């Protein structure tokens, strides 16, 4: 089966940089995704890494090391609206199923 | 593009009744649709995977006779919670994917909050 580990909570101040790590164990790995979810809402897609390296999208960057079964999401210039839960998820299997981590609650303080 | 809708957005029902939730891909044909359940402060748990015109594949521990999934067309999948009980109260979210819009990404609907009294 699949398993993912990520920190349960992270707190940072506005303007800071925060990194959320994710380690995983899976078979049939295709890639690692990151999703943001605000309270009461559906998850929104942030990034997807299939190959090793860093992907940058605006203030958010995501990194993957397949050999280490490890990735991270980097959020820069934090804003209050970034307070949310962040989930890493592995894509695996013939149906490209997503298995989600338990989520990291990010709190951004003024 | 790649918009997924769900209906209803919330529903309250009495114990023992059945509830149907619709998931539609609005601007693309979804090869595969997925149904998730999320309890408060927890992660999304995959319930089942469905492909158009074929039977859904349920995850271990999910009762196929209780959670009926129909994927009759490339733009519509339905989840029916039969004989709902209070423990079925949860946030149900569908997602859709297709090779035409990038096979590696799932597009999520806004979710349906089910409360069973």
PDB file of C-alpha atoms in Angstrom:
ATOM      1  CA  UNK A   1       0.000   0.000   0.000  1.00  0.00           C
ATOM      2  CA  UNK A   2       0.862   3.638   0.092  1.00  0.00           C
ATOM      3  CA  UNK A   3       1.789   5.793   3.060  1.00  0.00           C
ATOM      4  CA  UNK A   4       2.773   9.430   3.342  1.00  0.00           C
ATOM      5  CA  UNK A   5       4.101  11.476   6.215  1.00  0.00           C
ATOM      6  CA  UNK A   6       3.948  15.219   6.607  1.00  0.00           C
ATOM      7  CA  UNK A   7       3.965  17.494   9.666  1.00  0.00           C
ATOM      8  CA  UNK A   8       0.572  18.106  11.218  1.00  0.00           C
ATOM      9  CA  UNK A   9       1.051  21.812  11.893  1.00  0.00           C
ATOM     10  CA  UNK A  10       3.309  24.682  10.840  1.00  0.00           C
ATOM     11  CA  UNK A  11       3.143  28.286  11.995  1.00  0.00           C
ATOM     12  CA  UNK A  12       4.904  31.236  10.396  1.00  0.00           C
ATOM     13  CA  UNK A  13       4.558  35.008  10.122  1.00  0.00           C
ATOM     14  CA  UNK A  14       3.551  37.078   7.135  1.00  0.00           C
ATOM     15  CA  UNK A  15       6.352  37.561   4.646  1.00  0.00           C
ATOM     16  CA  UNK A  16       8.284  34.539   5.842  1.00  0.00           C
ATOM     17  CA  UNK A  17       9.228  31.382   3.955  1.00  0.00           C
ATOM     18  CA  UNK A  18       7.962  27.981   5.030  1.00  0.00           C
ATOM     19  CA  UNK A  19       8.785  24.483   3.827  1.00  0.00           C
ATOM     20  CA  UNK A  20       6.419  21.545   4.236  1.00  0.00           C
ATOM     21  CA  UNK A  21       8.094  18.170   3.864  1.00  0.00           C
ATOM     22  CA  UNK A  22       6.545  14.949   2.684  1.00  0.00           C
ATOM     23  CA  UNK A  23       8.003  11.461   2.673  1.00  0.00           C
ATOM     24  CA  UNK A  24       6.228   8.578   1.047  1.00  0.00           C
ATOM     25  CA  UNK A  25       6.246   4.854   0.506  1.00  0.00           C
ATOM     26  CA  UNK A  26       4.454   3.535  -2.522  1.00  0.00           C
ATOM     27  CA  UNK A  27       4.596   1.158  -5.431  1.00  0.00           C
ATOM     28  CA  UNK A  28       3.922   2.159  -9.017  1.00  0.00           C
ATOM     29  CA  UNK A  29       4.854   5.785  -8.348  1.00  0.00           C
ATOM     30  CA  UNK A  30       4.094   8.346 -11.053  1.00  0.00           C
ATOM     31  CA  UNK A  31       4.440  11.627  -9.225  1.00  0.00           C
ATOM     32  CA  UNK A  32       3.889  13.796  -6.181  1.00  0.00           C
ATOM     33  CA  UNK A  33       1.235  16.487  -6.029  1.00  0.00           C
ATOM     34  CA  UNK A  34       0.416  19.242  -3.590  1.00  0.00           C
ATOM     35  CA  UNK A  35      -3.065  20.526  -2.816  1.00  0.00           C
ATOM     36  CA  UNK A  36      -4.323  23.436  -0.744  1.00  0.00           C
ATOM     37  CA  UNK A  37      -7.604  23.246   1.132  1.00  0.00           C
ATOM     38  CA  UNK A  38      -9.289  26.038   3.042  1.00  0.00           C
ATOM     39  CA  UNK A  39     -11.804  25.190   5.756  1.00  0.00           C
ATOM     40  CA  UNK A  40     -15.073  24.023   4.232  1.00  0.00           C
ATOM     41  CA  UNK A  41     -13.702  24.020   0.690  1.00  0.00           C
ATOM     42  CA  UNK A  42     -12.491  21.475  -1.803  1.00  0.00           C
ATOM     43  CA  UNK A  43      -8.800  20.881  -2.446  1.00  0.00           C
ATOM     44  CA  UNK A  44      -7.187  23.020  -5.110  1.00  0.00           C
ATOM     45  CA  UNK A  45      -4.239  21.838  -7.141  1.00  0.00           C
ATOM     46  CA  UNK A  46      -0.916  23.562  -6.518  1.00  0.00           C
ATOM     47  CA  UNK A  47       1.787  21.534  -8.226  1.00  0.00           C
ATOM     48  CA  UNK A  48       2.859  18.191  -9.612  1.00  0.00           C
ATOM     49  CA  UNK A  49       6.368  16.699  -9.788  1.00  0.00           C
ATOM     50  CA  UNK A  50       7.051  13.597 -11.828  1.00  0.00           C
ATOM     51  CA  UNK A  51      10.800  14.074 -12.137  1.00  0.00           C
ATOM     52  CA  UNK A  52      13.505  15.012  -9.678  1.00  0.00           C
ATOM     53  CA  UNK A  53      14.031  18.686  -9.154  1.00  0.00           C
ATOM     54  CA  UNK A  54      12.337  21.931  -8.374  1.00  0.00           C
ATOM     55  CA  UNK A  55       9.190  23.288  -9.988  1.00  0.00           C
ATOM     56  CA  UNK A  56       8.385  26.942  -9.411  1.00  0.00           C
ATOM     57  CA  UNK A  57       4.982  28.557  -9.769  1.00  0.00           C
ATOM     58  CA  UNK A  58       4.901  32.085  -8.466  1.00  0.00           C
ATOM     59  CA  UNK A  59       5.342  32.144  -4.699  1.00  0.00           C
ATOM     60  CA  UNK A  60       5.058  28.363  -4.488  1.00  0.00           C
ATOM     61  CA  UNK A  61       7.750  25.840  -5.390  1.00  0.00           C
ATOM     62  CA  UNK A  62       7.738  22.074  -5.124  1.00  0.00           C
ATOM     63  CA  UNK A  63      10.658  19.681  -5.028  1.00  0.00           C
ATOM     64  CA  UNK A  64      10.928  15.949  -5.577  1.00  0.00           C
ATOM     65  CA  UNK A  65      13.668  13.404  -4.999  1.00  0.00           C
ATOM     66  CA  UNK A  66      12.492  10.029  -6.243  1.00  0.00           C
ATOM     67  CA  UNK A  67      15.539   8.216  -4.902  1.00  0.00           C
ATOM     68  CA  UNK A  68      14.807   9.525  -1.406  1.00  0.00           C
ATOM     69  CA  UNK A  69      11.006   9.191  -1.694  1.00  0.00           C
ATOM     70  CA  UNK A  70      10.861  12.771  -0.486  1.00  0.00           C
ATOM     71  CA  UNK A  71       9.410  16.043  -1.576  1.00  0.00           C
ATOM     72  CA  UNK A  72       8.580  19.430  -0.192  1.00  0.00           C
ATOM     73  CA  UNK A  73       6.406  22.437  -0.841  1.00  0.00           C
ATOM     74  CA  UNK A  74       8.037  25.828  -0.383  1.00  0.00           C
ATOM     75  CA  UNK A  75       5.865  28.854   0.200  1.00  0.00           C
ATOM     76  CA  UNK A  76       7.520  32.257  -0.041  1.00  0.00           C
ATOM     77  CA  UNK A  77       6.348  35.734   0.929  1.00  0.00           C
ATOM     78  CA  UNK A  78       3.634  34.240   3.089  1.00  0.00           C
ATOM     79  CA  UNK A  79       0.292  35.997   3.157  1.00  0.00           C
ATOM     80  CA  UNK A  80      -2.585  35.633   5.591  1.00  0.00           C
ATOM     81  CA  UNK A  81      -4.661  33.979   2.865  1.00  0.00           C
ATOM     82  CA  UNK A  82      -2.117  31.144   2.735  1.00  0.00           C
ATOM     83  CA  UNK A  83      -3.467  29.864   6.062  1.00  0.00           C
ATOM     84  CA  UNK A  84      -4.954  26.528   5.048  1.00  0.00           C
ATOM     85  CA  UNK A  85      -4.310  22.807   5.050  1.00  0.00           C
ATOM     86  CA  UNK A  86      -1.741  21.505   2.597  1.00  0.00           C
ATOM     87  CA  UNK A  87      -1.779  17.913   1.421  1.00  0.00           C
ATOM     88  CA  UNK A  88       0.861  15.987  -0.441  1.00  0.00           C
ATOM     89  CA  UNK A  89      -0.453  13.159  -2.567  1.00  0.00           C
ATOM     90  CA  UNK A  90       1.167  10.414  -4.607  1.00  0.00           C
ATOM     91  CA  UNK A  91      -0.143   9.342  -7.987  1.00  0.00           C
ATOM     92  CA  UNK A  92       0.143   5.613  -8.488  1.00  0.00           C
ATOM     93  CA  UNK A  93      -1.471   2.657 -10.155  1.00  0.00           C
ATOM     94  CA  UNK A  94      -2.925   2.166 -13.597  1.00  0.00           C
ATOM     95  CA  UNK A  95      -5.853   4.469 -12.781  1.00  0.00           C
ATOM     96  CA  UNK A  96      -3.490   7.212 -11.632  1.00  0.00           C
ATOM     97  CA  UNK A  97      -5.091   7.185  -8.204  1.00  0.00           C
ATOM     98  CA  UNK A  98      -4.226   9.797  -5.628  1.00  0.00           C
ATOM     99  CA  UNK A  99      -3.312   8.826  -2.094  1.00  0.00           C
ATOM    100  CA  UNK A 100      -3.253  11.799   0.228  1.00  0.00           C
ATOM    101  CA  UNK A 101      -1.097  12.514   3.226  1.00  0.00           C
ATOM    102  CA  UNK A 102      -2.734  13.488   6.479  1.00  0.00           C
ATOM    103  CA  UNK A 103      -2.315  17.181   5.791  1.00  0.00           C
ATOM    104  CA  UNK A 104      -0.356  20.071   7.294  1.00  0.00           C
ATOM    105  CA  UNK A 105      -2.280  22.917   8.871  1.00  0.00           C
ATOM    106  CA  UNK A 106      -0.424  26.150   8.065  1.00  0.00           C
ATOM    107  CA  UNK A 107      -1.184  29.162  10.207  1.00  0.00           C
ATOM    108  CA  UNK A 108       0.165  32.519   9.066  1.00  0.00           C
ATOM    109  CA  UNK A 109       0.380  35.121  11.806  1.00  0.00           C
ATOM    110  CA  UNK A 110       0.397  38.887  11.251  1.00  0.00           C
TER     111      UNK A 110
ATOM    112  CA  UNK B   1     -11.072  25.024 -18.393  1.00  0.00           C
ATOM    113  CA  UNK B   2     -11.272  21.651 -16.606  1.00  0.00           C
ATOM    114  CA  UNK B   3     -14.182  22.516 -14.332  1.00  0.00           C
ATOM    115  CA  UNK B   4     -15.958  19.926 -12.228  1.00  0.00           C
ATOM    116  CA  UNK B   5     -19.281  20.605 -10.555  1.00  0.00           C
ATOM    117  CA  UNK B   6     -21.138  18.765  -7.819  1.00  0.00           C
ATOM    118  CA  UNK B   7     -24.768  18.860  -6.839  1.00  0.00           C
ATOM    119  CA  UNK B   8     -26.050  19.394  -4.268  1.00  0.00           C
ATOM    120  CA  UNK B   9     -23.460  21.390  -2.351  1.00  0.00           C
ATOM    121  CA  UNK B  10     -25.044  20.351   0.919  1.00  0.00           C
ATOM    122  CA  UNK B  11     -27.838  18.033   1.967  1.00  0.00           C
ATOM    123  CA  UNK B  12     -29.514  17.149   5.235  1.00  0.00           C
ATOM    124  CA  UNK B  13     -31.522  13.946   5.399  1.00  0.00           C
ATOM    125  CA  UNK B  14     -33.141  11.631   7.872  1.00  0.00           C
ATOM    126  CA  UNK B  15     -31.559   8.356   8.879  1.00  0.00           C
ATOM    127  CA  UNK B  16     -32.598   5.536   6.582  1.00  0.00           C
ATOM    128  CA  UNK B  17     -33.107   7.619   3.467  1.00  0.00           C
ATOM    129  CA  UNK B  18     -30.983   7.552   0.313  1.00  0.00           C
ATOM    130  CA  UNK B  19     -29.094  10.501  -1.078  1.00  0.00           C
ATOM    131  CA  UNK B  20     -27.773  10.963  -4.602  1.00  0.00           C
ATOM    132  CA  UNK B  21     -24.813  13.206  -5.365  1.00  0.00           C
ATOM    133  CA  UNK B  22     -23.972  14.212  -8.931  1.00  0.00           C
ATOM    134  CA  UNK B  23     -20.527  14.984 -10.278  1.00  0.00           C
ATOM    135  CA  UNK B  24     -20.166  16.589 -13.704  1.00  0.00           C
ATOM    136  CA  UNK B  25     -17.183  17.548 -15.801  1.00  0.00           C
ATOM    137  CA  UNK B  26     -18.361  20.724 -17.510  1.00  0.00           C
ATOM    138  CA  UNK B  27     -15.829  21.354 -20.235  1.00  0.00           C
ATOM    139  CA  UNK B  28     -14.041  18.082 -20.804  1.00  0.00           C
ATOM    140  CA  UNK B  29     -14.788  14.395 -21.090  1.00  0.00           C
ATOM    141  CA  UNK B  30     -13.667  12.586 -17.984  1.00  0.00           C
ATOM    142  CA  UNK B  31     -12.138   9.218 -18.654  1.00  0.00           C
ATOM    143  CA  UNK B  32     -12.016   8.453 -14.973  1.00  0.00           C
ATOM    144  CA  UNK B  33     -13.864   9.849 -11.981  1.00  0.00           C
ATOM    145  CA  UNK B  34     -12.967   9.388  -8.349  1.00  0.00           C
ATOM    146  CA  UNK B  35     -15.025   9.687  -5.179  1.00  0.00           C
ATOM    147  CA  UNK B  36     -13.492  10.731  -1.873  1.00  0.00           C
ATOM    148  CA  UNK B  37     -14.786  11.132   1.642  1.00  0.00           C
ATOM    149  CA  UNK B  38     -13.347  13.532   4.173  1.00  0.00           C
ATOM    150  CA  UNK B  39     -14.227  13.639   7.850  1.00  0.00           C
ATOM    151  CA  UNK B  40     -13.530  16.829   9.855  1.00  0.00           C
ATOM    152  CA  UNK B  41      -9.833  17.550  10.379  1.00  0.00           C
ATOM    153  CA  UNK B  42      -8.876  14.443   8.425  1.00  0.00           C
ATOM    154  CA  UNK B  43      -7.447  13.697   5.025  1.00  0.00           C
ATOM    155  CA  UNK B  44      -9.268  12.760   1.860  1.00  0.00           C
ATOM    156  CA  UNK B  45      -9.870   9.044   1.623  1.00  0.00           C
ATOM    157  CA  UNK B  46     -10.473   7.497  -1.782  1.00  0.00           C
ATOM    158  CA  UNK B  47     -13.712   5.542  -1.833  1.00  0.00           C
ATOM    159  CA  UNK B  48     -13.864   4.341  -5.416  1.00  0.00           C
ATOM    160  CA  UNK B  49     -12.620   4.816  -8.939  1.00  0.00           C
ATOM    161  CA  UNK B  50     -15.003   4.689 -11.861  1.00  0.00           C
ATOM    162  CA  UNK B  51     -14.569   4.573 -15.604  1.00  0.00           C
ATOM    163  CA  UNK B  52     -17.367   5.414 -17.995  1.00  0.00           C
ATOM    164  CA  UNK B  53     -19.511   2.424 -18.801  1.00  0.00           C
ATOM    165  CA  UNK B  54     -17.885   0.015 -16.382  1.00  0.00           C
ATOM    166  CA  UNK B  55     -18.315  -0.956 -12.774  1.00  0.00           C
ATOM    167  CA  UNK B  56     -16.585   1.105 -10.143  1.00  0.00           C
ATOM    168  CA  UNK B  57     -13.573  -0.210  -8.276  1.00  0.00           C
ATOM    169  CA  UNK B  58     -14.058   0.235  -4.555  1.00  0.00           C
ATOM    170  CA  UNK B  59     -11.303   0.686  -1.996  1.00  0.00           C
ATOM    171  CA  UNK B  60     -10.960  -1.819   0.786  1.00  0.00           C
ATOM    172  CA  UNK B  61     -13.477  -1.227   3.533  1.00  0.00           C
ATOM    173  CA  UNK B  62     -15.957   0.691   1.375  1.00  0.00           C
ATOM    174  CA  UNK B  63     -19.306  -1.087   1.059  1.00  0.00           C
ATOM    175  CA  UNK B  64     -20.277  -1.213  -2.605  1.00  0.00           C
ATOM    176  CA  UNK B  65     -23.906  -1.965  -1.767  1.00  0.00           C
ATOM    177  CA  UNK B  66     -24.123   1.099   0.426  1.00  0.00           C
ATOM    178  CA  UNK B  67     -22.286   3.534  -1.824  1.00  0.00           C
ATOM    179  CA  UNK B  68     -23.634   2.999  -5.319  1.00  0.00           C
ATOM    180  CA  UNK B  69     -21.622   4.606  -8.082  1.00  0.00           C
ATOM    181  CA  UNK B  70     -22.838   5.069 -11.629  1.00  0.00           C
ATOM    182  CA  UNK B  71     -20.664   6.514 -14.378  1.00  0.00           C
ATOM    183  CA  UNK B  72     -23.107   6.475 -17.269  1.00  0.00           C
ATOM    184  CA  UNK B  73     -21.434   9.070 -19.458  1.00  0.00           C
ATOM    185  CA  UNK B  74     -18.086  10.775 -19.921  1.00  0.00           C
ATOM    186  CA  UNK B  75     -19.362  13.861 -18.134  1.00  0.00           C
ATOM    187  CA  UNK B  76     -21.478  12.482 -15.303  1.00  0.00           C
ATOM    188  CA  UNK B  77     -20.925  10.217 -12.321  1.00  0.00           C
ATOM    189  CA  UNK B  78     -23.321   9.758  -9.427  1.00  0.00           C
ATOM    190  CA  UNK B  79     -22.807   8.515  -5.886  1.00  0.00           C
ATOM    191  CA  UNK B  80     -25.855   7.253  -4.026  1.00  0.00           C
ATOM    192  CA  UNK B  81     -25.584   6.774  -0.292  1.00  0.00           C
ATOM    193  CA  UNK B  82     -28.249   4.196   0.463  1.00  0.00           C
ATOM    194  CA  UNK B  83     -29.960   3.925   3.844  1.00  0.00           C
ATOM    195  CA  UNK B  84     -27.836   6.728   5.218  1.00  0.00           C
ATOM    196  CA  UNK B  85     -26.966   6.784   8.897  1.00  0.00           C
ATOM    197  CA  UNK B  86     -25.421   9.522  11.059  1.00  0.00           C
ATOM    198  CA  UNK B  87     -21.957   7.958  10.709  1.00  0.00           C
ATOM    199  CA  UNK B  88     -22.186   8.599   6.960  1.00  0.00           C
ATOM    200  CA  UNK B  89     -22.229  12.340   7.631  1.00  0.00           C
ATOM    201  CA  UNK B  90     -19.155  13.639   5.868  1.00  0.00           C
ATOM    202  CA  UNK B  91     -17.787  15.802   3.075  1.00  0.00           C
ATOM    203  CA  UNK B  92     -17.980  13.911  -0.222  1.00  0.00           C
ATOM    204  CA  UNK B  93     -15.752  15.137  -3.021  1.00  0.00           C
ATOM    205  CA  UNK B  94     -15.467  13.924  -6.583  1.00  0.00           C
ATOM    206  CA  UNK B  95     -12.649  14.461  -9.019  1.00  0.00           C
ATOM    207  CA  UNK B  96     -12.175  13.780 -12.694  1.00  0.00           C
ATOM    208  CA  UNK B  97      -9.254  13.170 -14.943  1.00  0.00           C
ATOM    209  CA  UNK B  98      -8.724  12.690 -18.651  1.00  0.00           C
ATOM    210  CA  UNK B  99      -5.822  12.219 -20.979  1.00  0.00           C
ATOM    211  CA  UNK B 100      -6.998  15.202 -22.993  1.00  0.00           C
ATOM    212  CA  UNK B 101      -6.396  17.621 -20.147  1.00  0.00           C
ATOM    213  CA  UNK B 102      -3.299  16.102 -18.623  1.00  0.00           C
ATOM    214  CA  UNK B 103      -3.548  12.617 -17.270  1.00  0.00           C
ATOM    215  CA  UNK B 104      -1.553  13.378 -14.186  1.00  0.00           C
ATOM    216  CA  UNK B 105      -3.953  15.908 -12.741  1.00  0.00           C
ATOM    217  CA  UNK B 106      -7.288  15.356 -11.089  1.00  0.00           C
ATOM    218  CA  UNK B 107      -9.775  18.205 -11.102  1.00  0.00           C
ATOM    219  CA  UNK B 108     -11.866  18.378  -7.983  1.00  0.00           C
ATOM    220  CA  UNK B 109     -15.479  19.328  -7.565  1.00  0.00           C
ATOM    221  CA  UNK B 110     -16.504  21.731  -4.796  1.00  0.00           C
ATOM    222  CA  UNK B 111     -17.731  18.903  -2.562  1.00  0.00           C
ATOM    223  CA  UNK B 112     -21.048  17.924  -1.018  1.00  0.00           C
ATOM    224  CA  UNK B 113     -21.563  18.149   2.704  1.00  0.00           C
ATOM    225  CA  UNK B 114     -23.916  15.411   3.879  1.00  0.00           C
ATOM    226  CA  UNK B 115     -25.546  15.554   7.291  1.00  0.00           C
ATOM    227  CA  UNK B 116     -27.651  12.597   8.368  1.00  0.00           C
ATOM    228  CA  UNK B 117     -29.947  13.221  11.316  1.00  0.00           C
TER     229      UNK B 117
END
